[in-house]
Amino acid sequence: MSNYRINIMVCGGTGCLASEGDKVIRNLELILKARGYDKEVQVVKTGCFGFCEQGPIIKIHPDNVFYVKVKPQDAKEIIDEHIIKGRKVERLLYEEPNMQKKIEEHENMPFYQKQLRVALRNCGLVNPEDIHEYIAFDGYAALGKVLTKMTPDEVIEEIQQSGLRGRGGGGFPTGLKWKFTRQSKADQKYIICNADEGDPGAFMDRSILEGDPHSVLESMAIAGYAIGADYGYIYIRAEYPLAIERLNVAIKQAREAGLLGKDLFGTGFNFDIDIKYGAGAFVCGEETALIHSLEGKRGEPTYKPPYPAESGYKGMPTSVNNVETFANIPPIILKGAKWFSSIGSEKSKGTKVFALAGKVNNVGLVEVPMGITLREIIYDIGGGIQHGKKFKAVQTGGPSGGVITEKDLDTPIDYESLMGIGSMMGSGGMIVMDEDNCMVNIAKFYLEFTMEESCGRCTPCRVGTKRMYEILQKITDGEGSMDDLQNLKELSHMIKGSSLCGLGQTAPNPVLSTMHFFWDEYVAHVNDKHCPTGECTGLAKYKIIPEKCVGCTACARVCPVDCIEGEVKKVHVIDESRCIKCGACFNTCKFSAIVKP
């Protein structure tokens, strides 16, 4: 990179590439060549910058100018104005919506100001397909340090002292897991990277693998040295083609550079990595189910103990850690446990990456210190609720978690605090909901997910989640009763107490959580046959207010089943017997003449 006067960093994450990021890169390169600047200006495809709402994103270095929502046709103006004439392209700068002010540097954007990027430190900074760029930013220095200056026990002690806990959802201390695996006696041990990210809306691990794959490879080698393993597997869902492609490139480059394989750093330590593809089953996020799938068996969980640290892959001691956990290892080794443990809260150290999604203005990937509040994430980083709507709830922990309401928005984000208010950290999915979201419908959405993802091994999960879903469907169709609500509660507690693994044990959480905080909504559905938000189409009853209708015919023209009648400049009427409750009329009317339900 030092040979070039300017680097144009272009986000090469899946989100930006889906928005023609590749065409942006191609156009930039073609125009640079045509203008004769290709020898002094380099276009670098990086990992995700995190601000997915504003993609495709470009950052000009060293000018430190950040362009958002760049289209392929913008490439010419960027080259001609910024690169050649030194004038910023004002219209492509990020505009802060509240202040309506253009901001050039991403460090000054509210979205980034409260973030602390440790696991995501290289995403958006280096070319993930070039090992030399990773090495230039201290890549593989941590591996070199542990192999030449530390014993395996010292490595484990350092990780334990850092307070790092598994970022996959359980929050088990990483150093302790490595210690248990090291203490297990066996001729062969394994390291497994769990890249089977399955929570709806979560893409933290995918972004790390796409943007910084070498950090995971380096950490797996460090973990292998610590526990006494010489081989590791990355179990990744086949739905992540870009991450797989970049992992394969990274493994090949690391082998060629002597950083994977035999005799690493001339120390006699051997370690290599292979990739295994998963079919995208949510249950394979559970470590015993993952190991079974890796062995070519059906992805089903088993009772513990024995834990994988004693008997895992092929019956050998195995340590399973997820992608984000591994991404934290090199900085801990290089900067020390004391540095890492100085970040975060008393019992939850370091940072956490969240996929912020839903009804929030700034959708994207955020990494924040543990202990930050939900209010700071949603309003300071996320920019608040879309269209000025009222905040209703946020779901953390994916389908295994629960909702958090406005009264708990100032709760610090850490493992214990979230458990204390009935939710959980999970892997980092965070979905924000506004006043238009029906909480009964949300519970049904998550339960449908867990019902379909149940491996079917134990009856409570296999049958119980299906019965729960049927009851929720009945309620949202307007056919529920108070007895159904009672049955729903009893079934939830039975499934939680008798399911085999974490998927079943936590599947009822969204239902119990929404029933606890939004009981009135459930009662309205069964007693009044009314969905307060109008989201449940089975209960929706669209009507036209005669006093407000001006007879513009807009509603009748968009109705897909022609169930709205009326002449021009005369009051229109909806035939409810034919209405399919699609809401097209409601969304079209400019005179607020249509009400729902």
Coordinates of C-alpha atoms in Angstrom, one line a residue:
M1 CA 0.0 0.0 0.0
S2 CA 2.9 2.3 0.7
N3 CA 3.8 2.4 -3.1
Y4 CA 0.6 4.2 -3.8
R5 CA -0.1 7.9 -3.2
I6 CA -3.8 7.3 -2.6
N7 CA -5.8 4.2 -1.7
I8 CA -9.5 4.1 -2.6
M9 CA -11.0 1.6 -0.1
V10 CA -14.2 0.1 -1.3
C11 CA -16.4 -2.1 0.9
G12 CA -16.3 -5.7 -0.5
G13 CA -18.8 -7.1 2.0
T14 CA -21.8 -9.1 0.8
G15 CA -24.2 -6.2 1.4
C16 CA -22.3 -3.7 -0.7
L17 CA -21.5 -6.2 -3.4
A18 CA -25.2 -6.9 -3.7
S19 CA -25.6 -3.2 -4.4
E20 CA -23.2 -3.2 -7.3
G21 CA -20.1 -2.7 -5.3
D22 CA -18.1 -4.8 -7.8
K23 CA -19.2 -2.5 -10.6
V24 CA -18.1 0.5 -8.6
I25 CA -14.6 -1.1 -8.2
R26 CA -14.4 -2.0 -11.9
N27 CA -15.4 1.5 -13.0
L28 CA -12.9 3.1 -10.6
E29 CA -10.1 0.9 -12.0
L30 CA -11.0 1.5 -15.6
I31 CA -11.2 5.3 -15.2
L32 CA -8.0 5.4 -13.2
K33 CA -6.2 3.6 -16.0
A34 CA -7.8 5.8 -18.7
R35 CA -6.6 8.9 -16.9
G36 CA -3.1 7.4 -16.3
Y37 CA -3.4 7.4 -12.5
D38 CA -3.4 3.6 -12.0
K39 CA 0.2 3.5 -11.0
E40 CA -0.2 6.0 -8.1
V41 CA -3.8 5.4 -7.0
Q42 CA -4.9 1.9 -5.9
V43 CA -8.4 0.6 -5.5
V44 CA -8.6 -1.8 -2.5
K45 CA -11.6 -4.1 -1.9
T46 CA -11.9 -4.3 1.8
G47 CA -14.2 -6.0 4.3
C48 CA -17.4 -4.5 5.7
F49 CA -17.3 -1.0 7.1
G50 CA -20.4 -1.8 9.2
F51 CA -22.6 1.0 8.0
C52 CA -24.6 -1.2 5.8
E53 CA -27.5 1.2 5.5
Q54 CA -25.3 3.6 3.6
G55 CA -23.6 1.1 1.2
P56 CA -21.8 0.8 -1.1
I57 CA -19.2 2.8 0.9
I58 CA -15.9 4.2 -0.3
K59 CA -13.1 5.7 1.9
I60 CA -10.3 7.7 0.4
H61 CA -7.0 7.3 2.2
P62 CA -5.0 9.3 3.4
D63 CA -7.6 12.1 2.9
N64 CA -9.9 10.2 5.3
V65 CA -13.0 11.1 3.3
F66 CA -16.0 8.7 3.5
Y67 CA -18.4 8.5 0.6
V68 CA -21.8 6.7 1.0
K69 CA -24.4 5.2 -1.3
V70 CA -21.9 5.2 -4.2
K71 CA -23.2 4.0 -7.6
P72 CA -21.1 2.7 -10.5
Q73 CA -21.8 5.9 -12.4
D74 CA -20.3 8.0 -9.6
A75 CA -16.8 6.5 -10.2
K76 CA -16.0 9.1 -12.9
E77 CA -16.8 12.1 -10.7
I78 CA -14.8 10.7 -7.8
I79 CA -11.7 10.2 -9.9
D80 CA -12.0 13.5 -11.8
E81 CA -13.0 15.7 -8.9
H82 CA -11.5 14.2 -5.8
I83 CA -8.5 12.2 -7.0
I84 CA -7.3 14.5 -9.8
K85 CA -8.5 18.0 -8.8
G86 CA -8.6 17.5 -5.0
R87 CA -12.2 18.6 -4.6
K88 CA -14.5 16.5 -2.5
V89 CA -17.7 15.2 -4.0
E90 CA -20.1 16.9 -1.6
R91 CA -23.2 15.0 -2.7
L92 CA -21.7 11.7 -1.8
L93 CA -20.7 12.7 1.8
Y94 CA -22.8 11.3 4.6
E95 CA -25.5 13.7 5.8
E96 CA -26.4 13.4 9.5
P97 CA -30.2 13.4 9.4
N98 CA -30.9 15.2 12.7
M99 CA -28.4 18.1 12.1
Q100 CA -28.7 17.8 8.3
K101 CA -25.0 18.4 8.1
K102 CA -22.5 16.7 5.8
I103 CA -19.7 14.8 7.5
E104 CA -16.5 13.9 5.8
E105 CA -14.7 11.6 8.2
H106 CA -16.3 8.5 9.6
E107 CA -14.8 9.1 13.0
N108 CA -17.1 12.1 13.3
M109 CA -20.3 10.2 12.4
P110 CA -22.6 9.4 15.4
F111 CA -22.7 5.8 14.0
Y112 CA -19.0 5.3 14.7
Q113 CA -18.3 7.6 17.6
K114 CA -19.3 5.2 20.4
Q115 CA -17.9 2.1 18.7
L116 CA -14.7 0.4 19.7
R117 CA -13.5 -2.0 17.0
V118 CA -11.5 -4.9 18.4
A119 CA -12.9 -8.0 16.6
L120 CA -13.7 -5.8 13.5
R121 CA -10.4 -3.9 13.7
N122 CA -9.2 -4.9 10.2
C123 CA -12.6 -4.9 8.5
G124 CA -12.7 -2.0 6.1
L125 CA -9.0 -1.5 6.6
V126 CA -7.2 -4.3 4.8
N127 CA -7.7 -6.3 1.6
P128 CA -8.8 -9.7 3.0
E129 CA -7.4 -11.5 0.0
D130 CA -3.9 -10.2 0.6
I131 CA -1.9 -11.8 3.4
H132 CA 0.7 -9.1 3.2
E133 CA -1.8 -6.4 4.2
Y134 CA -2.8 -8.5 7.2
I135 CA 0.9 -8.9 8.2
A136 CA 1.4 -5.2 7.8
F137 CA -1.1 -4.6 10.5
D138 CA 0.6 -7.0 13.0
G139 CA -1.0 -10.1 11.5
Y140 CA 0.5 -13.4 12.7
A141 CA 2.7 -11.5 15.2
A142 CA 0.5 -12.9 18.0
L143 CA 1.1 -16.4 16.7
G144 CA 4.9 -15.8 16.5
K145 CA 4.9 -14.5 20.1
V146 CA 3.1 -17.5 21.6
L147 CA 5.2 -20.0 19.7
T148 CA 8.6 -18.4 20.5
K149 CA 8.0 -16.7 23.9
M150 CA 5.1 -18.4 25.7
T151 CA 4.3 -21.9 27.0
P152 CA 0.8 -23.3 26.3
D153 CA -0.1 -22.8 30.0
E154 CA 1.0 -19.1 29.8
V155 CA -1.2 -18.6 26.7
I156 CA -4.2 -20.1 28.5
E157 CA -3.5 -18.1 31.6
E158 CA -3.4 -14.9 29.5
I159 CA -6.7 -15.6 27.9
Q160 CA -8.2 -16.5 31.3
Q161 CA -6.9 -13.2 32.8
S162 CA -8.4 -11.2 29.9
G163 CA -11.9 -12.3 30.9
L164 CA -12.8 -13.2 27.3
R165 CA -16.1 -15.1 27.2
G166 CA -17.5 -17.1 24.2
R167 CA -19.3 -14.7 21.8
G168 CA -21.5 -17.4 20.4
G169 CA -24.2 -16.9 22.9
G170 CA -23.3 -19.1 26.0
G171 CA -20.7 -16.7 27.3
F172 CA -18.5 -19.5 28.7
P173 CA -15.0 -18.3 29.6
T174 CA -12.7 -19.1 26.7
G175 CA -9.6 -19.6 28.7
L176 CA -11.3 -22.1 30.9
K177 CA -12.6 -24.1 27.9
W178 CA -9.0 -24.2 26.6
K179 CA -7.7 -25.3 30.0
F180 CA -10.2 -28.2 30.2
T181 CA -9.3 -29.3 26.7
R182 CA -5.6 -29.1 27.4
Q183 CA -6.1 -31.2 30.6
S184 CA -7.8 -34.0 28.7
K185 CA -5.3 -36.7 27.9
A186 CA -5.3 -37.9 24.3
D187 CA -3.0 -38.4 21.3
Q188 CA -5.1 -36.2 19.1
K189 CA -7.1 -33.1 19.8
Y190 CA -9.0 -30.7 17.6
I191 CA -9.9 -27.0 17.3
I192 CA -13.2 -26.2 15.7
C193 CA -14.3 -22.8 14.6
N194 CA -18.1 -22.5 14.7
A195 CA -19.0 -20.3 11.7
D196 CA -22.6 -21.7 11.5
E197 CA -24.2 -18.3 12.2
G198 CA -27.9 -19.0 12.3
D199 CA -29.8 -16.3 14.2
P200 CA -32.2 -14.4 11.9
G201 CA -30.7 -11.0 11.0
A202 CA -27.2 -11.9 12.4
F203 CA -24.2 -11.4 10.1
M204 CA -21.3 -10.6 12.5
D205 CA -19.3 -13.8 11.9
R206 CA -19.9 -13.6 8.2
S207 CA -18.5 -10.1 8.1
I208 CA -15.4 -11.0 10.0
L209 CA -14.7 -14.0 7.8
E210 CA -15.2 -11.8 4.7
G211 CA -13.2 -8.9 5.9
D212 CA -10.5 -10.5 8.1
P213 CA -10.2 -14.2 7.6
H214 CA -6.5 -14.4 8.6
S215 CA -7.3 -13.3 12.1
V216 CA -9.4 -16.4 12.6
L217 CA -6.8 -18.7 11.1
E218 CA -4.1 -17.1 13.3
S219 CA -6.3 -17.5 16.4
M220 CA -7.1 -21.2 15.6
A221 CA -3.3 -21.9 15.4
I222 CA -2.8 -20.1 18.8
A223 CA -5.7 -22.2 20.3
G224 CA -4.2 -25.3 18.8
Y225 CA -0.8 -24.6 20.4
A226 CA -2.5 -23.9 23.8
I227 CA -4.5 -27.1 24.0
G228 CA -2.1 -29.4 22.1
A229 CA -4.0 -29.8 18.8
D230 CA -2.4 -29.9 15.4
Y231 CA -5.5 -29.7 13.3
G232 CA -8.6 -27.4 13.1
Y233 CA -11.8 -27.3 11.2
I234 CA -13.9 -24.3 10.2
Y235 CA -17.6 -25.4 10.1
I236 CA -19.3 -22.8 8.0
R237 CA -22.7 -22.8 6.4
A238 CA -22.6 -23.1 2.6
E239 CA -24.9 -20.1 2.4
Y240 CA -21.8 -17.9 2.9
P241 CA -20.1 -18.2 -0.5
L242 CA -18.0 -15.1 -0.3
A243 CA -16.7 -15.9 3.2
I244 CA -15.8 -19.4 2.0
E245 CA -14.0 -18.0 -1.0
R246 CA -11.9 -15.7 1.1
L247 CA -11.2 -18.4 3.7
N248 CA -9.9 -20.6 1.0
V249 CA -7.7 -17.8 -0.4
A250 CA -6.4 -17.1 3.1
I251 CA -5.6 -20.7 3.9
K252 CA -3.7 -21.1 0.7
Q253 CA -1.7 -17.9 1.3
A254 CA -1.0 -18.9 4.9
R255 CA 0.3 -22.3 3.8
E256 CA 2.5 -20.7 1.1
A257 CA 3.9 -18.3 3.7
G258 CA 4.7 -21.1 6.1
L259 CA 2.1 -19.8 8.7
L260 CA 0.0 -23.0 8.4
G261 CA 1.4 -26.5 8.0
K262 CA 4.6 -27.9 9.4
D263 CA 7.2 -26.4 11.7
L264 CA 5.6 -22.9 12.2
F265 CA 8.2 -20.2 13.0
G266 CA 10.8 -23.0 13.1
T267 CA 9.5 -24.2 16.5
G268 CA 8.5 -27.7 15.4
F269 CA 4.8 -26.9 16.0
N270 CA 2.5 -28.1 13.3
F271 CA -1.0 -26.9 12.6
D272 CA -3.3 -27.0 9.6
I273 CA -6.9 -26.1 8.9
D274 CA -9.7 -27.5 6.7
I275 CA -13.1 -26.2 5.9
K276 CA -16.3 -28.2 6.3
Y277 CA -19.6 -27.0 5.0
G278 CA -22.9 -27.0 6.9
A279 CA -26.3 -27.0 5.4
G280 CA -27.5 -24.0 7.3
A281 CA -29.3 -25.8 10.2
F282 CA -29.8 -23.6 13.2
V283 CA -29.3 -26.5 15.6
C284 CA -25.8 -27.0 14.4
G285 CA -24.8 -23.8 16.2
E286 CA -25.0 -26.1 19.3
E287 CA -21.5 -27.6 19.6
T288 CA -22.4 -31.3 19.9
A289 CA -24.8 -31.1 17.0
L290 CA -22.1 -29.3 15.0
I291 CA -19.6 -32.0 15.8
H292 CA -22.0 -34.7 14.7
S293 CA -22.5 -32.9 11.4
L294 CA -18.8 -32.5 11.0
E295 CA -18.5 -36.3 11.4
G296 CA -20.9 -36.8 8.6
K297 CA -23.8 -37.7 10.9
R298 CA -27.1 -36.1 11.4
G299 CA -26.8 -32.7 13.1
E300 CA -28.4 -33.6 16.4
P301 CA -27.3 -32.5 19.9
T302 CA -26.4 -35.0 22.7
Y303 CA -26.6 -34.9 26.4
K304 CA -23.6 -33.4 28.3
P305 CA -21.4 -34.5 30.0
P306 CA -19.2 -35.6 28.4
Y307 CA -18.3 -32.2 27.1
P308 CA -16.4 -31.8 23.8
A309 CA -13.4 -30.8 25.9
E310 CA -13.3 -34.4 27.0
S311 CA -14.9 -36.2 24.1
G312 CA -15.6 -34.2 21.0
Y313 CA -14.8 -34.7 17.3
K314 CA -14.1 -38.4 16.6
G315 CA -14.3 -38.9 20.4
M316 CA -11.2 -36.8 20.9
P317 CA -10.9 -33.7 23.1
T318 CA -12.1 -30.7 21.1
S319 CA -12.4 -27.0 21.7
V320 CA -15.3 -25.3 19.8
N321 CA -15.1 -21.5 19.7
N322 CA -17.0 -19.1 17.4
V323 CA -15.6 -16.7 14.8
E324 CA -16.0 -13.5 16.9
T325 CA -14.3 -15.2 19.9
F326 CA -11.3 -16.1 17.8
A327 CA -11.1 -12.6 16.3
N328 CA -10.4 -11.2 19.8
I329 CA -7.5 -13.5 20.5
P330 CA -4.6 -11.8 18.6
P331 CA -5.1 -8.3 20.2
I332 CA -5.2 -10.0 23.7
I333 CA -1.9 -11.7 23.0
L334 CA -0.3 -8.6 21.7
K335 CA -1.7 -6.0 24.0
G336 CA -2.2 -8.1 27.1
A337 CA -4.9 -9.4 29.2
K338 CA -4.9 -6.2 31.4
W339 CA -5.7 -4.1 28.3
F340 CA -8.6 -6.3 27.3
S341 CA -10.0 -6.6 30.8
S342 CA -10.0 -2.8 31.1
I343 CA -12.8 -2.7 28.5
G344 CA -16.3 -3.6 29.4
S345 CA -18.2 -4.2 32.6
E346 CA -17.2 -6.1 35.8
K347 CA -18.1 -9.6 34.6
S348 CA -18.3 -9.1 30.8
K349 CA -14.9 -7.9 29.4
G350 CA -14.1 -6.5 26.0
T351 CA -16.5 -5.6 23.2
K352 CA -19.4 -7.2 21.5
V353 CA -20.4 -7.0 17.9
F354 CA -24.1 -6.6 17.1
A355 CA -26.0 -6.8 13.9
L356 CA -28.4 -3.8 14.4
A357 CA -31.5 -4.3 12.2
G358 CA -35.2 -3.6 12.1
K359 CA -36.9 -0.2 12.5
V360 CA -33.8 1.8 13.2
N361 CA -32.4 4.5 11.0
N362 CA -28.8 3.2 10.9
V363 CA -28.8 -0.5 10.1
G364 CA -25.5 -2.1 10.2
L365 CA -22.8 -3.9 12.1
V366 CA -21.7 -2.2 15.4
E367 CA -19.0 -3.2 17.9
V368 CA -19.4 -1.6 21.3
P369 CA -17.8 -1.9 24.7
M370 CA -19.7 -4.2 27.1
G371 CA -21.7 -2.2 29.5
I372 CA -23.0 0.4 27.0
T373 CA -26.7 0.8 27.2
L374 CA -29.3 -0.2 24.7
R375 CA -30.5 3.4 24.5
E376 CA -27.0 4.4 23.3
I377 CA -26.9 1.7 20.7
I378 CA -30.4 2.4 19.4
Y379 CA -30.5 6.2 19.5
D380 CA -26.8 7.4 19.5
I381 CA -25.4 4.8 17.1
G382 CA -28.6 3.6 15.4
G383 CA -29.9 7.1 14.9
G384 CA -33.3 6.4 16.5
I385 CA -36.5 4.9 15.1
Q386 CA -37.3 5.2 11.5
H387 CA -39.8 7.9 10.4
G388 CA -40.0 9.3 13.9
K389 CA -42.1 6.4 15.1
K390 CA -42.3 5.4 18.7
F391 CA -39.9 2.7 20.0
K392 CA -41.7 -0.4 21.2
A393 CA -39.2 -3.2 21.9
V394 CA -35.9 -4.7 20.8
Q395 CA -35.2 -8.4 20.5
T396 CA -31.8 -9.6 21.5
G397 CA -30.6 -13.2 21.5
G398 CA -32.4 -14.1 18.3
P399 CA -35.1 -16.8 18.5
S400 CA -33.7 -17.9 21.9
G401 CA -33.9 -14.4 23.5
G402 CA -36.7 -12.1 24.5
V403 CA -37.9 -8.6 24.1
I404 CA -36.6 -5.6 26.0
T405 CA -39.0 -2.7 26.4
E406 CA -38.5 1.0 26.9
K407 CA -38.3 0.8 30.7
D408 CA -35.1 -1.3 30.4
L409 CA -33.4 0.8 27.7
D410 CA -30.8 2.0 30.1
T411 CA -29.8 -1.5 31.1
P412 CA -26.0 -2.1 30.5
I413 CA -25.4 -4.6 27.8
D414 CA -23.6 -7.5 29.3
Y415 CA -24.3 -11.2 29.9
E416 CA -25.7 -10.9 33.4
S417 CA -27.8 -7.7 32.9
L418 CA -29.6 -9.1 29.8
M419 CA -30.4 -12.4 31.6
G420 CA -31.7 -10.3 34.5
I421 CA -34.3 -8.7 32.4
G422 CA -35.4 -11.9 30.7
S423 CA -33.4 -11.7 27.5
M424 CA -29.9 -12.9 26.6
M425 CA -26.8 -11.8 24.7
G426 CA -27.0 -14.6 22.1
S427 CA -24.7 -14.3 19.2
G428 CA -25.4 -10.6 18.6
G429 CA -28.6 -10.2 16.6
M430 CA -30.5 -7.0 17.7
I431 CA -33.8 -6.3 16.0
V432 CA -35.6 -3.1 16.8
M433 CA -39.4 -2.8 16.6
D434 CA -41.6 0.2 16.6
E435 CA -45.3 0.9 17.4
D436 CA -46.5 -0.8 14.2
N437 CA -45.1 -4.2 15.2
C438 CA -47.6 -6.7 16.7
M439 CA -45.9 -8.6 19.5
V440 CA -48.1 -11.6 19.1
N441 CA -47.1 -11.8 15.5
I442 CA -43.4 -11.3 16.4
A443 CA -43.6 -14.3 18.8
K444 CA -45.2 -16.3 16.1
F445 CA -42.4 -15.4 13.7
Y446 CA -39.7 -16.6 16.0
L447 CA -41.6 -19.7 17.0
E448 CA -42.1 -20.6 13.3
F449 CA -38.3 -20.3 12.9
T450 CA -37.5 -22.6 15.8
M451 CA -40.2 -25.1 14.9
E452 CA -38.8 -25.5 11.4
E453 CA -35.2 -25.6 12.7
S454 CA -35.9 -28.3 15.4
C455 CA -33.8 -31.3 14.6
G456 CA -36.7 -33.5 15.8
R457 CA -34.8 -35.7 18.2
C458 CA -36.7 -34.9 21.4
T459 CA -40.5 -34.8 21.6
P460 CA -40.9 -31.6 23.6
C461 CA -39.2 -29.5 21.0
R462 CA -40.3 -31.4 17.9
V463 CA -44.0 -31.6 18.8
G464 CA -44.3 -28.9 21.5
T465 CA -43.1 -26.0 19.3
K466 CA -45.5 -27.1 16.6
R467 CA -48.4 -27.1 19.0
M468 CA -47.3 -23.6 20.2
Y469 CA -47.2 -22.3 16.7
E470 CA -50.7 -23.6 16.0
I471 CA -52.0 -21.8 19.0
L472 CA -50.4 -18.6 18.0
Q473 CA -51.7 -19.0 14.4
K474 CA -55.2 -19.5 15.9
I475 CA -54.8 -16.3 17.9
T476 CA -53.6 -14.1 15.1
D477 CA -56.4 -15.5 12.9
G478 CA -58.9 -14.2 15.5
E479 CA -60.0 -17.7 16.7
G480 CA -58.2 -17.8 20.0
S481 CA -59.5 -17.9 23.5
M482 CA -58.3 -17.2 27.0
D483 CA -57.8 -20.9 27.4
D484 CA -55.4 -20.8 24.5
L485 CA -53.3 -18.2 26.3
Q486 CA -53.1 -20.4 29.4
N487 CA -52.2 -23.5 27.3
L488 CA -49.5 -21.4 25.6
K489 CA -47.9 -20.6 28.9
E490 CA -48.1 -24.2 30.3
L491 CA -46.7 -25.6 27.1
S492 CA -43.9 -23.0 27.1
H493 CA -42.7 -24.0 30.6
M494 CA -43.0 -27.7 29.8
I495 CA -40.8 -27.4 26.6
K496 CA -38.2 -25.3 28.5
G497 CA -37.9 -27.8 31.2
S498 CA -37.8 -31.0 29.2
S499 CA -36.1 -30.3 25.9
L500 CA -32.8 -31.9 25.2
C501 CA -30.7 -28.9 24.1
G502 CA -30.5 -25.2 24.2
L503 CA -32.6 -24.7 21.0
G504 CA -35.7 -26.4 22.6
Q505 CA -35.0 -25.0 26.1
T506 CA -35.0 -21.5 24.8
A507 CA -37.5 -21.7 22.0
P508 CA -40.5 -20.5 24.1
N509 CA -38.6 -17.4 25.3
P510 CA -40.0 -15.0 22.7
V511 CA -43.5 -16.1 23.6
L512 CA -43.1 -15.9 27.3
S513 CA -41.3 -12.6 27.0
T514 CA -43.9 -10.9 24.8
M515 CA -46.7 -12.4 27.0
H516 CA -45.0 -10.8 30.1
F517 CA -44.5 -7.4 28.6
F518 CA -47.4 -7.2 26.2
W519 CA -50.2 -9.2 27.8
D520 CA -52.8 -6.7 26.8
E521 CA -52.0 -7.3 23.1
Y522 CA -52.6 -11.0 23.6
V523 CA -55.9 -10.3 25.4
A524 CA -57.0 -7.9 22.7
H525 CA -56.5 -10.6 20.1
V526 CA -58.5 -13.2 21.8
N527 CA -61.2 -11.2 23.6
D528 CA -61.8 -8.2 21.3
K529 CA -60.7 -10.0 18.1
H530 CA -58.6 -7.0 17.5
C531 CA -54.9 -6.5 16.6
P532 CA -54.0 -3.1 18.0
T533 CA -51.3 -2.5 15.4
G534 CA -53.3 -3.9 12.5
E535 CA -50.4 -6.2 11.5
C536 CA -52.4 -9.4 11.9
T537 CA -54.2 -9.5 8.6
G538 CA -56.7 -12.1 9.9
L539 CA -58.0 -9.5 12.3
A540 CA -57.7 -6.4 10.1
K541 CA -60.8 -4.6 9.0
Y542 CA -60.1 -1.7 6.7
K543 CA -62.7 1.0 6.6
I544 CA -63.1 4.3 4.8
I545 CA -64.0 7.4 6.8
P546 CA -66.7 9.1 4.7
E547 CA -65.9 12.6 6.1
K548 CA -62.3 12.3 4.9
C549 CA -62.8 10.6 1.6
V550 CA -62.5 13.0 -1.4
G551 CA -63.1 10.4 -4.0
C552 CA -59.7 10.6 -5.6
T553 CA -60.0 6.9 -6.6
A554 CA -56.3 6.2 -5.6
C555 CA -57.3 3.4 -3.2
A556 CA -59.6 1.7 -5.8
R557 CA -56.9 1.8 -8.4
V558 CA -54.3 0.0 -6.2
C559 CA -56.7 -2.6 -4.8
P560 CA -55.5 -6.0 -6.2
V561 CA -59.0 -7.6 -5.8
D562 CA -61.1 -4.6 -6.9
C563 CA -63.1 -4.6 -3.7
I564 CA -63.3 -0.8 -3.4
E565 CA -66.2 0.9 -5.1
G566 CA -67.0 4.6 -5.7
E567 CA -67.1 7.3 -8.4
V568 CA -64.8 10.2 -8.8
K569 CA -65.3 12.9 -6.1
K570 CA -67.7 10.7 -4.3
V571 CA -67.2 8.7 -1.1
H572 CA -65.7 5.2 -1.7
V573 CA -66.7 2.0 0.1
I574 CA -64.7 -1.2 0.9
D575 CA -66.4 -4.6 0.4
E576 CA -65.1 -6.3 3.5
S577 CA -66.3 -9.7 2.3
R578 CA -63.8 -9.5 -0.6
C579 CA -61.0 -7.6 1.1
I580 CA -57.8 -9.6 1.5
K581 CA -56.3 -7.1 4.0
C582 CA -53.2 -6.4 2.0
G583 CA -53.1 -2.7 3.2
A584 CA -52.4 -1.3 -0.2
C585 CA -55.3 1.2 0.1
F586 CA -54.2 2.3 3.5
N587 CA -50.7 2.9 2.3
T588 CA -51.9 4.8 -0.7
C589 CA -54.4 7.2 0.7
K590 CA -53.0 10.7 1.2
F591 CA -56.0 12.0 3.1
S592 CA -55.9 9.5 6.1
A593 CA -59.4 8.5 5.0
I594 CA -58.7 4.7 5.6
V595 CA -58.4 3.2 9.0
K596 CA -57.1 -0.2 10.2
P597 CA -58.2 -2.4 11.7

